Amino acid sequence: MKNILFIASEAVPFIKTGGLADVVGSLPKCFDKKYFDVRVMIPKYLCIKEVLRNEMTYIDHFYMDYLGQSRYVGILQYVYEGITFYFIDNESYFWGEKPYGDWYYDLEKFSFFSQAALSALPVIGWKPDIVHCHDWQTGLIPVYLKDRFRGGEFFRDMKTVMTIHNLKFQGVWDVKTIQRFSGLPDYYFTPDKLEAYKDGNMLKGGLVYADAITTVSSTYAEEIKTPFYGEGLDGLMRARANDLRGIVNGIDYDDFNPETDPALPAHYNSETFVEGKAAVKAALQKEVGLPVKPDVPLMVMVTRLAGHKGLDLLCYIARRLMWEEDAQLLILGTGEAQYESFFKDLANQFPDQVSAQITFNLGLAARIYAGGDIYLMPPKSEPCGLSQMNAMRYGTVPVVHATGGLKDTVPPADENGEGGLGFTFQSYNADDFFASLKRCLGLYNHNREAFRALQKRDMEKDFSWDVPAGRYMEQFRNMLSW
Ligand code: GLC
């Protein structure tokens, strides 16, 4: 039996701001329990729902020197669906309404968390063989394991994996600040270690010192070795190419299941989806104030309204699309003001075709995945992306930019809907996006049978964690020569 500890800043069902939480919360359940004891450690944020916080049990606490003061570190535990979650408690750090806020303060918060997480392990008395770190918030952990935690027997043989969920966010500030928060000596602040472009960089620490690096799709693993996607670290990614591996994410097949999803007004599977989806679509059109028209294609999108999600492309073609096509567009999400007002204006201009739901609503999101016909996902880059898989599982055909995990999970179909799982465009520009969307609408409008066949293939494709969890187990076995 080998012990694996995931350390991260978020995990479902406790706290979620993005796909990271889905992965950290659902992957550990999928390991073979005969061989792996996988546990998870995250901060105990005060913004975790009270019903969940109330179920946590206190294990122990200690005091840790940090930034010249002795700080309280509480350890709590919650066994959820068979997985042990540990929580690091310190209310002076983890009090806010959201897990993240101010960049500068977050750097201090997660430096503290990283040190506290490792310090807590001997107190808990559970020794991981591998510590699996996720994103910049835990980037210092592999460094600490080679530095101050190296001495004792307990930590000596611990191996580390650093997983990149998104290279865009690296935890960067000037060297002095990162040095102060991390407590690491000058030795580490050179361009071959934690320094990058004269700043201190926490993720880079993890990428230099981890025994292995993974990222969330094979295509992204290749892309980040190039300047366009490398976010300034492509050189390091090339240098560590032998230790870098892409493992595409899965989705939680219990949570995302059109046969049981409690948010849906009708349930269905790959045999009954034509009627099932029609019922959800009608209810959805009503819910969001669109005319209930069963045969008008409903294009949908659930997204953060941020530029890199490809909204610039959609804005560019949206009016033309509405003029040229008898189609509906439904968007759910919040974000940058310019996009919020663009889609509100668009909905005002085309009230029978466009609905802009500028809000965060998980139930509505589920009804959109199920009630839509076509799912739009044109981001500039996407390390993996989970919503295209949710959409396909619910029988909604994706139109995507062939980048990162989108390329790996949505092989392109031809204009007859054959040979793939969705419609894709290669180069990031609005004309190509428009053309792929037109191909998809053409299939829906003129060859409904082929469109149905494509939907069925999407629903039957296996996007569960079975295969990816197997790859992680293989990765860990290799690292432990076991
Ligand atoms: C990040 C990435 C996204 C990925 C998710 C989970 O949010 O941007 O592409 O699916 O992490 O790995």
mmCIF file of N, CA, C and O in Angstrom, residues 350-439:
data_model
loop_
_atom_site.group_PDB
_atom_site.id
_atom_site.type_symbol
_atom_site.label_atom_id
_atom_site.label_comp_id
_atom_site.label_asym_id
_atom_site.label_seq_id
_atom_site.Cartn_x
_atom_site.Cartn_y
_atom_site.Cartn_z
ATOM 1 N N PHE A 350 -31.758 41.409 -29.748
ATOM 2 C CA PHE A 350 -32.362 40.193 -30.329
ATOM 3 C C PHE A 350 -33.124 39.420 -29.245
ATOM 4 O O PHE A 350 -32.737 38.298 -28.899
ATOM 5 N N PRO A 351 -34.191 39.980 -28.725
ATOM 6 C CA PRO A 351 -34.853 39.349 -27.569
ATOM 7 C C PRO A 351 -35.413 37.952 -27.865
ATOM 8 O O PRO A 351 -35.537 37.139 -26.956
ATOM 9 N N ASP A 352 -35.721 37.672 -29.137
ATOM 10 C CA ASP A 352 -36.250 36.345 -29.460
ATOM 11 C C ASP A 352 -35.152 35.332 -29.738
ATOM 12 O O ASP A 352 -35.422 34.159 -29.979
ATOM 13 N N GLN A 353 -33.912 35.807 -29.760
ATOM 14 C CA GLN A 353 -32.825 34.895 -30.120
ATOM 15 C C GLN A 353 -31.761 34.751 -29.035
ATOM 16 O O GLN A 353 -31.072 33.739 -28.987
ATOM 17 N N VAL A 354 -31.594 35.807 -28.217
ATOM 18 C CA VAL A 354 -30.467 35.789 -27.286
ATOM 19 C C VAL A 354 -30.946 35.963 -25.852
ATOM 20 O O VAL A 354 -31.791 36.811 -25.567
ATOM 21 N N SER A 355 -30.372 35.144 -24.957
ATOM 22 C CA SER A 355 -30.605 35.338 -23.536
ATOM 23 C C SER A 355 -29.257 35.380 -22.826
ATOM 24 O O SER A 355 -28.426 34.487 -23.005
ATOM 25 N N ALA A 356 -29.030 36.451 -22.053
ATOM 26 C CA ALA A 356 -27.775 36.587 -21.315
ATOM 27 C C ALA A 356 -28.082 36.448 -19.833
ATOM 28 O O ALA A 356 -28.746 37.305 -19.247
ATOM 29 N N GLN A 357 -27.643 35.371 -19.237
ATOM 30 C CA GLN A 357 -27.861 35.138 -17.803
ATOM 31 C C GLN A 357 -26.566 35.487 -17.082
ATOM 32 O O GLN A 357 -25.669 34.654 -16.948
ATOM 33 N N ILE A 358 -26.480 36.739 -16.638
ATOM 34 C CA ILE A 358 -25.230 37.210 -16.035
ATOM 35 C C ILE A 358 -25.287 36.905 -14.541
ATOM 36 O O ILE A 358 -25.582 37.772 -13.714
ATOM 37 N N THR A 359 -25.014 35.664 -14.221
ATOM 38 C CA THR A 359 -25.127 35.215 -12.833
ATOM 39 C C THR A 359 -24.374 33.894 -12.686
ATOM 40 O O THR A 359 -23.860 33.347 -13.660
ATOM 41 N N PHE A 360 -24.295 33.398 -11.462
ATOM 42 C CA PHE A 360 -23.666 32.105 -11.198
ATOM 43 C C PHE A 360 -24.754 31.198 -10.648
ATOM 44 O O PHE A 360 -25.344 31.503 -9.620
ATOM 45 N N ASN A 361 -25.069 30.118 -11.355
ATOM 46 C CA ASN A 361 -26.197 29.288 -10.944
ATOM 47 C C ASN A 361 -25.944 27.851 -11.424
ATOM 48 O O ASN A 361 -26.065 27.553 -12.611
ATOM 49 N N LEU A 362 -25.558 26.990 -10.483
ATOM 50 C CA LEU A 362 -25.172 25.627 -10.860
ATOM 51 C C LEU A 362 -26.327 24.818 -11.431
ATOM 52 O O LEU A 362 -26.150 24.039 -12.366
ATOM 53 N N GLY A 363 -27.533 25.019 -10.897
ATOM 54 C CA GLY A 363 -28.709 24.296 -11.391
ATOM 55 C C GLY A 363 -29.000 24.685 -12.834
ATOM 56 O O GLY A 363 -29.217 23.830 -13.704
ATOM 57 N N LEU A 364 -28.978 25.982 -13.091
ATOM 58 C CA LEU A 364 -29.208 26.454 -14.457
ATOM 59 C C LEU A 364 -28.109 25.936 -15.387
ATOM 60 O O LEU A 364 -28.375 25.539 -16.529
ATOM 61 N N ALA A 365 -26.877 25.901 -14.889
ATOM 62 C CA ALA A 365 -25.777 25.379 -15.711
ATOM 63 C C ALA A 365 -26.088 23.947 -16.155
ATOM 64 O O ALA A 365 -25.937 23.606 -17.332
ATOM 65 N N ALA A 366 -26.558 23.124 -15.237
ATOM 66 C CA ALA A 366 -26.878 21.727 -15.581
ATOM 67 C C ALA A 366 -27.984 21.677 -16.639
ATOM 68 O O ALA A 366 -27.919 20.897 -17.590
ATOM 69 N N ARG A 367 -29.002 22.541 -16.471
ATOM 70 C CA ARG A 367 -30.100 22.534 -17.453
ATOM 71 C C ARG A 367 -29.612 23.013 -18.823
ATOM 72 O O ARG A 367 -30.116 22.604 -19.865
ATOM 73 N N ILE A 368 -28.600 23.882 -18.810
ATOM 74 C CA ILE A 368 -28.041 24.364 -20.080
ATOM 75 C C ILE A 368 -27.251 23.247 -20.774
ATOM 76 O O ILE A 368 -27.384 23.028 -21.979
ATOM 77 N N TYR A 369 -26.411 22.532 -19.990
ATOM 78 C CA TYR A 369 -25.683 21.404 -20.597
ATOM 79 C C TYR A 369 -26.651 20.406 -21.216
ATOM 80 O O TYR A 369 -26.389 19.808 -22.244
ATOM 81 N N ALA A 370 -27.797 20.212 -20.556
ATOM 82 C CA ALA A 370 -28.750 19.202 -21.014
ATOM 83 C C ALA A 370 -29.697 19.726 -22.089
ATOM 84 O O ALA A 370 -30.024 19.016 -23.035
ATOM 85 N N GLY A 371 -30.139 20.981 -21.951
ATOM 86 C CA GLY A 371 -31.179 21.505 -22.834
ATOM 87 C C GLY A 371 -30.646 22.119 -24.116
ATOM 88 O O GLY A 371 -31.395 22.353 -25.064
ATOM 89 N N GLY A 372 -29.343 22.380 -24.173
ATOM 90 C CA GLY A 372 -28.768 22.970 -25.377
ATOM 91 C C GLY A 372 -28.639 21.938 -26.490
ATOM 92 O O GLY A 372 -28.701 20.733 -26.252
ATOM 93 N N ASP A 373 -28.482 22.437 -27.729
ATOM 94 C CA ASP A 373 -28.168 21.544 -28.851
ATOM 95 C C ASP A 373 -26.680 21.595 -29.166
ATOM 96 O O ASP A 373 -26.065 20.598 -29.513
ATOM 97 N N ILE A 374 -26.120 22.813 -29.051
ATOM 98 C CA ILE A 374 -24.737 23.041 -29.483
ATOM 99 C C ILE A 374 -24.013 23.801 -28.381
ATOM 100 O O ILE A 374 -24.533 24.795 -27.864
ATOM 101 N N TYR A 375 -22.822 23.319 -28.002
ATOM 102 C CA TYR A 375 -22.065 23.958 -26.923
ATOM 103 C C TYR A 375 -20.856 24.703 -27.503
ATOM 104 O O TYR A 375 -20.019 24.100 -28.184
ATOM 105 N N LEU A 376 -20.750 25.999 -27.234
ATOM 106 C CA LEU A 376 -19.655 26.792 -27.804
ATOM 107 C C LEU A 376 -18.492 26.912 -26.827
ATOM 108 O O LEU A 376 -18.679 27.266 -25.664
ATOM 109 N N MET A 377 -17.288 26.661 -27.312
ATOM 110 C CA MET A 377 -16.114 26.769 -26.456
ATOM 111 C C MET A 377 -14.894 27.178 -27.296
ATOM 112 O O MET A 377 -14.114 26.333 -27.725
ATOM 113 N N PRO A 378 -14.743 28.489 -27.525
ATOM 114 C CA PRO A 378 -13.676 28.953 -28.415
ATOM 115 C C PRO A 378 -12.448 29.580 -27.724
ATOM 116 O O PRO A 378 -11.846 30.485 -28.275
ATOM 117 N N PRO A 379 -12.016 29.132 -26.531
ATOM 118 C CA PRO A 379 -10.952 29.842 -25.821
ATOM 119 C C PRO A 379 -9.630 29.874 -26.578
ATOM 120 O O PRO A 379 -9.354 28.981 -27.388
ATOM 121 N N LYS A 380 -8.849 30.880 -26.247
ATOM 122 C CA LYS A 380 -7.526 31.014 -26.876
ATOM 123 C C LYS A 380 -6.657 29.821 -26.484
ATOM 124 O O LYS A 380 -5.993 29.222 -27.309
ATOM 125 N N SER A 381 -6.637 29.503 -25.195
ATOM 126 C CA SER A 381 -5.938 28.290 -24.762
ATOM 127 C C SER A 381 -6.785 27.633 -23.688
ATOM 128 O O SER A 381 -7.558 28.304 -22.997
ATOM 129 N N GLU A 382 -6.671 26.323 -23.558
ATOM 130 C CA GLU A 382 -7.460 25.600 -22.544
ATOM 131 C C GLU A 382 -6.682 24.374 -22.117
ATOM 132 O O GLU A 382 -6.597 23.395 -22.857
ATOM 133 N N PRO A 383 -6.064 24.410 -20.928
ATOM 134 C CA PRO A 383 -5.243 23.277 -20.492
ATOM 135 C C PRO A 383 -5.990 21.946 -20.613
ATOM 136 O O PRO A 383 -5.468 20.993 -21.177
ATOM 137 N N CYS A 384 -7.193 21.878 -20.071
ATOM 138 C CA CYS A 384 -8.012 20.689 -20.313
ATOM 139 C C CYS A 384 -9.415 21.115 -20.706
ATOM 140 O O CYS A 384 -9.865 20.859 -21.808
ATOM 141 N N GLY A 385 -10.098 21.788 -19.792
ATOM 142 C CA GLY A 385 -11.502 22.136 -20.034
ATOM 143 C C GLY A 385 -12.362 20.976 -19.594
ATOM 144 O O GLY A 385 -12.100 19.819 -19.931
ATOM 145 N N LEU A 386 -13.357 21.274 -18.776
ATOM 146 C CA LEU A 386 -14.256 20.212 -18.314
ATOM 147 C C LEU A 386 -15.630 20.366 -18.946
ATOM 148 O O LEU A 386 -16.327 19.381 -19.190
ATOM 149 N N SER A 387 -16.029 21.597 -19.273
ATOM 150 C CA SER A 387 -17.427 21.781 -19.701
ATOM 151 C C SER A 387 -17.731 21.148 -21.049
ATOM 152 O O SER A 387 -18.869 20.734 -21.282
ATOM 153 N N GLN A 388 -16.720 21.029 -21.939
ATOM 154 C CA GLN A 388 -17.009 20.328 -23.200
ATOM 155 C C GLN A 388 -17.361 18.869 -22.915
ATOM 156 O O GLN A 388 -18.186 18.281 -23.610
ATOM 157 N N MET A 389 -16.747 18.301 -21.854
ATOM 158 C CA MET A 389 -17.059 16.895 -21.522
ATOM 159 C C MET A 389 -18.434 16.801 -20.870
ATOM 160 O O MET A 389 -19.201 15.884 -21.160
ATOM 161 N N ASN A 390 -18.750 17.756 -19.984
ATOM 162 C CA ASN A 390 -20.109 17.789 -19.421
ATOM 163 C C ASN A 390 -21.132 17.869 -20.542
ATOM 164 O O ASN A 390 -22.135 17.156 -20.549
ATOM 165 N N ALA A 391 -20.873 18.772 -21.503
ATOM 166 C CA ALA A 391 -21.822 18.975 -22.603
ATOM 167 C C ALA A 391 -22.016 17.670 -23.374
ATOM 168 O O ALA A 391 -23.146 17.245 -23.629
ATOM 169 N N MET A 392 -20.936 17.007 -23.727
ATOM 170 C CA MET A 392 -21.054 15.773 -24.520
ATOM 171 C C MET A 392 -21.775 14.678 -23.729
ATOM 172 O O MET A 392 -22.597 13.959 -24.284
ATOM 173 N N ARG A 393 -21.449 14.585 -22.459
ATOM 174 C CA ARG A 393 -22.120 13.575 -21.619
ATOM 175 C C ARG A 393 -23.636 13.798 -21.619
ATOM 176 O O ARG A 393 -24.406 12.857 -21.483
ATOM 177 N N TYR A 394 -24.044 15.069 -21.770
ATOM 178 C CA TYR A 394 -25.470 15.406 -21.774
ATOM 179 C C TYR A 394 -26.017 15.515 -23.200
ATOM 180 O O TYR A 394 -27.119 15.997 -23.410
ATOM 181 N N GLY A 395 -25.212 15.097 -24.185
ATOM 182 C CA GLY A 395 -25.695 15.033 -25.564
ATOM 183 C C GLY A 395 -25.735 16.361 -26.302
ATOM 184 O O GLY A 395 -26.509 16.525 -27.242
ATOM 185 N N THR A 396 -24.887 17.300 -25.905
ATOM 186 C CA THR A 396 -24.840 18.603 -26.565
ATOM 187 C C THR A 396 -23.546 18.686 -27.374
ATOM 188 O O THR A 396 -22.462 18.454 -26.828
ATOM 189 N N VAL A 397 -23.677 18.974 -28.656
ATOM 190 C CA VAL A 397 -22.528 18.854 -29.565
ATOM 191 C C VAL A 397 -21.584 20.064 -29.420
ATOM 192 O O VAL A 397 -22.007 21.207 -29.562
ATOM 193 N N PRO A 398 -20.306 19.828 -29.125
ATOM 194 C CA PRO A 398 -19.393 20.940 -28.922
ATOM 195 C C PRO A 398 -18.806 21.508 -30.221
ATOM 196 O O PRO A 398 -18.529 20.763 -31.158
ATOM 197 N N VAL A 399 -18.658 22.829 -30.228
ATOM 198 C CA VAL A 399 -17.903 23.516 -31.279
ATOM 199 C C VAL A 399 -16.752 24.196 -30.559
ATOM 200 O O VAL A 399 -16.966 25.080 -29.733
ATOM 201 N N VAL A 400 -15.523 23.758 -30.831
ATOM 202 C CA VAL A 400 -14.392 24.187 -29.999
ATOM 203 C C VAL A 400 -13.182 24.622 -30.813
ATOM 204 O O VAL A 400 -12.981 24.192 -31.948
ATOM 205 N N HIS A 401 -12.354 25.463 -30.182
ATOM 206 C CA HIS A 401 -11.033 25.767 -30.722
ATOM 207 C C HIS A 401 -10.131 24.566 -30.426
ATOM 208 O O HIS A 401 -10.053 24.122 -29.280
ATOM 209 N N ALA A 402 -9.468 24.063 -31.455
ATOM 210 C CA ALA A 402 -8.650 22.855 -31.273
ATOM 211 C C ALA A 402 -7.356 23.205 -30.544
ATOM 212 O O ALA A 402 -6.283 23.321 -31.139
ATOM 213 N N THR A 403 -7.459 23.366 -29.230
ATOM 214 C CA THR A 403 -6.282 23.695 -28.429
ATOM 215 C C THR A 403 -6.333 22.882 -27.135
ATOM 216 O O THR A 403 -7.419 22.536 -26.661
ATOM 217 N N GLY A 404 -5.173 22.589 -26.555
ATOM 218 C CA GLY A 404 -5.095 21.904 -25.255
ATOM 219 C C GLY A 404 -6.011 20.707 -25.174
ATOM 220 O O GLY A 404 -6.138 19.900 -26.100
ATOM 221 N N GLY A 405 -6.711 20.609 -24.051
ATOM 222 C CA GLY A 405 -7.587 19.467 -23.814
ATOM 223 C C GLY A 405 -8.773 19.409 -24.754
ATOM 224 O O GLY A 405 -9.371 18.345 -24.937
ATOM 225 N N LEU A 406 -9.122 20.535 -25.368
ATOM 226 C CA LEU A 406 -10.242 20.522 -26.321
ATOM 227 C C LEU A 406 -9.855 19.688 -27.536
ATOM 228 O O LEU A 406 -10.663 18.950 -28.091
ATOM 229 N N LYS A 407 -8.598 19.819 -27.920
ATOM 230 C CA LYS A 407 -8.114 19.038 -29.051
ATOM 231 C C LYS A 407 -8.110 17.546 -28.712
ATOM 232 O O LYS A 407 -8.428 16.702 -29.544
ATOM 233 N N ASP A 408 -7.767 17.240 -27.474
ATOM 234 C CA ASP A 408 -7.680 15.827 -27.065
ATOM 235 C C ASP A 408 -9.043 15.187 -26.851
ATOM 236 O O ASP A 408 -9.173 13.970 -26.954
ATOM 237 N N THR A 409 -10.038 15.981 -26.473
ATOM 238 C CA THR A 409 -11.334 15.366 -26.140
ATOM 239 C C THR A 409 -12.391 15.532 -27.231
ATOM 240 O O THR A 409 -13.421 14.872 -27.185
ATOM 241 N N VAL A 410 -12.161 16.444 -28.184
ATOM 242 C CA VAL A 410 -13.154 16.651 -29.251
ATOM 243 C C VAL A 410 -12.523 16.439 -30.622
ATOM 244 O O VAL A 410 -12.170 17.397 -31.316
ATOM 245 N N PRO A 411 -12.336 15.179 -31.025
ATOM 246 C CA PRO A 411 -11.823 14.954 -32.381
ATOM 247 C C PRO A 411 -12.844 15.504 -33.388
ATOM 248 O O PRO A 411 -14.050 15.419 -33.155
ATOM 249 N N PRO A 412 -12.358 16.086 -34.481
ATOM 250 C CA PRO A 412 -13.257 16.778 -35.395
ATOM 251 C C PRO A 412 -14.117 15.846 -36.243
ATOM 252 O O PRO A 412 -13.637 14.866 -36.789
ATOM 253 N N ALA A 413 -15.395 16.201 -36.367
ATOM 254 C CA ALA A 413 -16.300 15.505 -37.281
ATOM 255 C C ALA A 413 -16.282 16.245 -38.616
ATOM 256 O O ALA A 413 -15.977 17.437 -38.659
ATOM 257 N N ASP A 414 -16.633 15.574 -39.685
ATOM 258 C CA ASP A 414 -16.721 16.280 -40.971
ATOM 259 C C ASP A 414 -18.108 16.914 -41.108
ATOM 260 O O ASP A 414 -18.934 16.825 -40.186
ATOM 261 N N GLU A 415 -18.380 17.530 -42.269
ATOM 262 C CA GLU A 415 -19.655 18.267 -42.354
ATOM 263 C C GLU A 415 -20.864 17.341 -42.352
ATOM 264 O O GLU A 415 -21.988 17.781 -42.139
ATOM 265 N N ASN A 416 -20.625 16.036 -42.538
ATOM 266 C CA ASN A 416 -21.721 15.085 -42.402
ATOM 267 C C ASN A 416 -21.841 14.563 -40.969
ATOM 268 O O ASN A 416 -22.588 13.630 -40.697
ATOM 269 N N GLY A 417 -21.049 15.142 -40.099
ATOM 270 C CA GLY A 417 -21.126 14.743 -38.693
ATOM 271 C C GLY A 417 -20.407 13.434 -38.412
ATOM 272 O O GLY A 417 -20.548 12.868 -37.331
ATOM 273 N N GLU A 418 -19.596 12.987 -39.356
ATOM 274 C CA GLU A 418 -18.962 11.685 -39.174
ATOM 275 C C GLU A 418 -17.506 11.806 -38.757
ATOM 276 O O GLU A 418 -16.852 12.798 -39.040
ATOM 277 N N GLY A 419 -17.034 10.777 -38.103
ATOM 278 C CA GLY A 419 -15.600 10.661 -37.840
ATOM 279 C C GLY A 419 -15.101 11.354 -36.583
ATOM 280 O O GLY A 419 -13.933 11.258 -36.257
ATOM 281 N N GLY A 420 -15.940 12.066 -35.866
ATOM 282 C CA GLY A 420 -15.434 12.750 -34.670
ATOM 283 C C GLY A 420 -16.538 12.957 -33.662
ATOM 284 O O GLY A 420 -17.570 12.289 -33.698
ATOM 285 N N LEU A 421 -16.308 13.885 -32.743
ATOM 286 C CA LEU A 421 -17.291 14.109 -31.670
ATOM 287 C C LEU A 421 -17.848 15.528 -31.658
ATOM 288 O O LEU A 421 -18.718 15.853 -30.851
ATOM 289 N N GLY A 422 -17.290 16.404 -32.512
ATOM 290 C CA GLY A 422 -17.777 17.780 -32.513
ATOM 291 C C GLY A 422 -17.164 18.538 -33.668
ATOM 292 O O GLY A 422 -16.543 17.940 -34.560
ATOM 293 N N PHE A 423 -17.318 19.850 -33.657
ATOM 294 C CA PHE A 423 -16.773 20.678 -34.728
ATOM 295 C C PHE A 423 -15.648 21.523 -34.151
ATOM 296 O O PHE A 423 -15.752 22.032 -33.038
ATOM 297 N N THR A 424 -14.572 21.645 -34.917
ATOM 298 C CA THR A 424 -13.411 22.338 -34.370
ATOM 299 C C THR A 424 -12.864 23.328 -35.387
ATOM 300 O O THR A 424 -13.100 23.198 -36.587
ATOM 301 N N PHE A 425 -12.163 24.338 -34.864
ATOM 302 C CA PHE A 425 -11.407 25.221 -35.754
ATOM 303 C C PHE A 425 -9.982 25.330 -35.231
ATOM 304 O O PHE A 425 -9.742 25.272 -34.032
ATOM 305 N N GLN A 426 -9.035 25.436 -36.185
ATOM 306 C CA GLN A 426 -7.625 25.301 -35.840
ATOM 307 C C GLN A 426 -6.978 26.600 -35.396
ATOM 308 O O GLN A 426 -6.300 26.654 -34.392
ATOM 309 N N SER A 427 -7.168 27.671 -36.198
ATOM 310 C CA SER A 427 -6.451 28.888 -35.836
ATOM 311 C C SER A 427 -7.413 29.851 -35.168
ATOM 312 O O SER A 427 -8.602 29.893 -35.489
ATOM 313 N N TYR A 428 -6.868 30.570 -34.211
ATOM 314 C CA TYR A 428 -7.715 31.393 -33.351
ATOM 315 C C TYR A 428 -8.141 32.654 -34.075
ATOM 316 O O TYR A 428 -7.512 33.702 -33.957
ATOM 317 N N ASN A 429 -9.195 32.547 -34.900
ATOM 318 C CA ASN A 429 -9.758 33.766 -35.476
ATOM 319 C C ASN A 429 -11.257 33.599 -35.702
ATOM 320 O O ASN A 429 -11.775 32.478 -35.810
ATOM 321 N N ALA A 430 -11.959 34.724 -35.751
ATOM 322 C CA ALA A 430 -13.423 34.713 -35.745
ATOM 323 C C ALA A 430 -13.996 34.063 -36.999
ATOM 324 O O ALA A 430 -15.032 33.399 -36.932
ATOM 325 N N ASP A 431 -13.345 34.228 -38.151
ATOM 326 C CA ASP A 431 -13.868 33.626 -39.384
ATOM 327 C C ASP A 431 -13.883 32.107 -39.294
ATOM 328 O O ASP A 431 -14.844 31.456 -39.703
ATOM 329 N N ASP A 432 -12.808 31.543 -38.757
ATOM 330 C CA ASP A 432 -12.736 30.089 -38.655
ATOM 331 C C ASP A 432 -13.751 29.564 -37.638
ATOM 332 O O ASP A 432 -14.371 28.520 -37.835
ATOM 333 N N PHE A 433 -13.904 30.298 -36.567
ATOM 334 C CA PHE A 433 -14.913 29.933 -35.570
ATOM 335 C C PHE A 433 -16.302 29.945 -36.220
ATOM 336 O O PHE A 433 -17.087 29.000 -36.087
ATOM 337 N N PHE A 434 -16.567 31.018 -36.952
ATOM 338 C CA PHE A 434 -17.854 31.181 -37.635
ATOM 339 C C PHE A 434 -18.108 30.009 -38.586
ATOM 340 O O PHE A 434 -19.190 29.428 -38.613
ATOM 341 N N ALA A 435 -17.083 29.659 -39.351
ATOM 342 C CA ALA A 435 -17.232 28.581 -40.336
ATOM 343 C C ALA A 435 -17.546 27.250 -39.643
ATOM 344 O O ALA A 435 -18.400 26.486 -40.099
ATOM 345 N N SER A 436 -16.889 26.974 -38.525
ATOM 346 C CA SER A 436 -17.139 25.682 -37.862
ATOM 347 C C SER A 436 -18.538 25.673 -37.244
ATOM 348 O O SER A 436 -19.232 24.651 -37.272
ATOM 349 N N LEU A 437 -18.954 26.810 -36.747
ATOM 350 C CA LEU A 437 -20.304 26.935 -36.202
ATOM 351 C C LEU A 437 -21.361 26.732 -37.293
ATOM 352 O O LEU A 437 -22.372 26.052 -37.090
ATOM 353 N N LYS A 438 -21.082 27.291 -38.467
ATOM 354 C CA LYS A 438 -22.007 27.131 -39.603
ATOM 355 C C LYS A 438 -22.124 25.664 -40.017
ATOM 356 O O LYS A 438 -23.200 25.192 -40.373
ATOM 357 N N ARG A 439 -20.985 24.952 -39.981
ATOM 358 C CA ARG A 439 -21.028 23.530 -40.331
ATOM 359 C C ARG A 439 -21.926 22.782 -39.356
ATOM 360 O O ARG A 439 -22.726 21.932 -39.736
#
